[in-house]
Structure formats: structure tokens, C-alpha cells
């Protein structure tokens, strides 16, 4: 009778052990799937953030290039304005010098 009881307990323990092994396998599988899903989400989020950073950089580069072009144009216009002003001043000075020279030459002929 004890042998039957012991055999029954052994069978029960083996069933429980089998259930534990199966449960552990299911949990391991579920955890593995969860880890893979999380890794995919992290990868997707990283890809989206990287793309967003690239777009931000492109927008900033475009803005900097536009500002640089405006500043270059403004500097070019200022240089041209100053060149015209210097040219006009030189022309007036040359004209004034020529008039004085003509007066002096005219006076010296007398």
C-alpha cells in the first residue's frame, strides 16, 4: 500500500514538475517576445529621432545659408555704395583741382 501511495505521489510530483517546466517555457517565450517587441520599438523610435534630427539640421543649414546670402548681399551693396561715394568724391576733388589749376594757369598767363 505504501508503494502505491509513493507511486501516486511520484506521479503527482512528476505532473507538477512537468507543469512547472511547461510554465517556465511559456514565460521564457513570452519574455523573449516582449524583449523583441521592445527592441523593435526602441529601434523604430531611434530611427524616427535620427530622421527628425536630420530634418532639423537640414532646416537649420538652409536658414543659415539664407541668412548668409542676405548678409553677403547686404555687404556687397554697402561696398558698392561706398565705392560710388568714393568715386563721386574723387570726381569732385579732381574737378575742383582742375578748376584751380585752370585759374592758376589763366592768372599766370596774364
CSV table of C-alpha atoms in Angstrom, one decimal:
chain,number,residue,atom,x,y,z
A,1,UNK,CA,0.0,0.0,0.0
A,2,UNK,CA,2.8,2.4,0.8
A,3,UNK,CA,4.3,1.6,-2.6
A,4,UNK,CA,1.1,2.6,-4.3
A,5,UNK,CA,0.9,5.8,-2.2
A,6,UNK,CA,4.5,6.5,-3.0
A,7,UNK,CA,3.9,5.8,-6.7
A,8,UNK,CA,0.9,8.2,-6.7
A,9,UNK,CA,2.9,10.9,-5.0
A,10,UNK,CA,5.7,10.4,-7.5
A,11,UNK,CA,3.3,10.7,-10.4
A,12,UNK,CA,1.8,13.8,-8.8
A,13,UNK,CA,5.3,15.3,-8.4
A,14,UNK,CA,6.2,14.5,-12.0
A,15,UNK,CA,2.9,16.1,-13.2
A,16,UNK,CA,3.7,19.2,-11.1
A,17,UNK,CA,7.3,19.2,-12.4
A,18,UNK,CA,6.0,18.9,-16.0
A,19,UNK,CA,3.6,21.8,-15.4
A,20,UNK,CA,6.4,23.9,-13.9
A,21,UNK,CA,8.7,23.2,-16.9
A,22,UNK,CA,5.9,24.0,-19.3
A,23,UNK,CA,5.0,27.2,-17.4
A,24,UNK,CA,8.7,28.2,-17.3
A,25,UNK,CA,8.9,27.6,-21.1
A,26,UNK,CA,5.8,29.7,-21.7
A,27,UNK,CA,7.1,32.5,-19.5
A,28,UNK,CA,10.5,32.4,-21.2
A,29,UNK,CA,8.8,32.6,-24.6
A,30,UNK,CA,6.6,35.5,-23.5
A,31,UNK,CA,9.6,37.4,-22.1
A,32,UNK,CA,11.6,36.8,-25.2
A,33,UNK,CA,8.7,38.1,-27.4
A,34,UNK,CA,8.3,41.1,-25.1
A,35,UNK,CA,12.0,41.8,-25.3
A,36,UNK,CA,12.0,41.6,-29.1
A,37,UNK,CA,8.9,43.9,-29.3
A,38,UNK,CA,10.6,46.4,-27.0
A,39,UNK,CA,13.9,46.2,-29.0
A,40,UNK,CA,11.9,46.9,-32.2
A,41,UNK,CA,10.1,49.8,-30.6
A,42,UNK,CA,13.4,51.3,-29.4
A,43,UNK,CA,14.9,50.8,-32.8
A,44,UNK,CA,11.9,52.4,-34.5
A,45,UNK,CA,11.9,55.4,-32.1
A,46,UNK,CA,15.7,55.8,-32.6
A,47,UNK,CA,15.2,55.8,-36.4
A,48,UNK,CA,12.4,58.4,-36.1
A,49,UNK,CA,14.5,60.6,-33.8
A,50,UNK,CA,17.5,60.3,-36.1
A,51,UNK,CA,15.4,61.3,-39.1
A,52,UNK,CA,13.9,64.2,-37.1
A,53,UNK,CA,17.4,65.4,-36.2
A,54,UNK,CA,18.5,65.2,-39.8
A,55,UNK,CA,15.5,67.3,-40.8
A,56,UNK,CA,16.2,69.8,-38.1
A,57,UNK,CA,19.8,70.0,-39.2
A,58,UNK,CA,18.8,70.5,-42.9
A,59,UNK,CA,16.3,73.3,-41.8
A,60,UNK,CA,19.0,75.0,-39.8
A,61,UNK,CA,21.5,74.7,-42.6
A,62,UNK,CA,19.0,76.2,-45.0
A,63,UNK,CA,18.3,79.0,-42.6
A,64,UNK,CA,22.0,79.7,-42.1
A,65,UNK,CA,22.6,79.7,-45.8
A,66,UNK,CA,19.7,82.1,-46.4
A,67,UNK,CA,20.9,84.4,-43.7
A,68,UNK,CA,24.5,84.2,-45.0
A,69,UNK,CA,23.3,85.0,-48.5
A,70,UNK,CA,21.3,88.0,-47.2
A,71,UNK,CA,24.3,89.3,-45.3
A,72,UNK,CA,26.6,88.8,-48.3
A,73,UNK,CA,24.2,90.7,-50.5
A,74,UNK,CA,23.9,93.5,-47.9
A,75,UNK,CA,27.7,93.7,-47.6
A,76,UNK,CA,28.1,93.7,-51.4
A,77,UNK,CA,25.5,96.5,-51.7
A,78,UNK,CA,27.3,98.5,-49.0
A,79,UNK,CA,30.7,98.1,-50.7
A,80,UNK,CA,29.1,99.2,-54.0
A,81,UNK,CA,27.6,102.2,-52.3
A,82,UNK,CA,30.9,103.2,-50.7
A,83,UNK,CA,32.7,102.7,-54.0
A,84,UNK,CA,30.2,105.0,-55.7
A,85,UNK,CA,30.6,107.6,-52.9
A,86,UNK,CA,34.4,107.4,-53.1
A,87,UNK,CA,34.3,107.7,-56.9
A,88,UNK,CA,31.9,110.7,-56.7
A,89,UNK,CA,34.2,112.4,-54.1
A,90,UNK,CA,37.3,111.7,-56.2
A,91,UNK,CA,35.5,113.1,-59.3
A,92,UNK,CA,34.5,116.3,-57.4
A,93,UNK,CA,38.0,116.7,-56.0
A,94,UNK,CA,39.5,116.2,-59.4
A,95,UNK,CA,37.1,118.7,-60.9
A,96,UNK,CA,37.9,121.2,-58.2
A,97,UNK,CA,41.7,120.7,-58.6
A,98,UNK,CA,41.4,121.1,-62.4
A,99,UNK,CA,39.4,124.4,-61.9
A,100,UNK,CA,42.0,125.7,-59.5
A,101,UNK,CA,44.7,124.7,-61.9
A,102,UNK,CA,43.0,126.4,-64.8
A,103,UNK,CA,42.6,129.6,-62.7
A,104,UNK,CA,46.2,129.5,-61.7
A,105,UNK,CA,47.3,128.9,-65.3
A,106,UNK,CA,45.0,131.6,-66.5
A,107,UNK,CA,46.3,134.0,-63.9
A,108,UNK,CA,49.9,133.1,-64.6
A,109,UNK,CA,49.4,133.9,-68.3
A,110,UNK,CA,48.5,137.4,-67.6
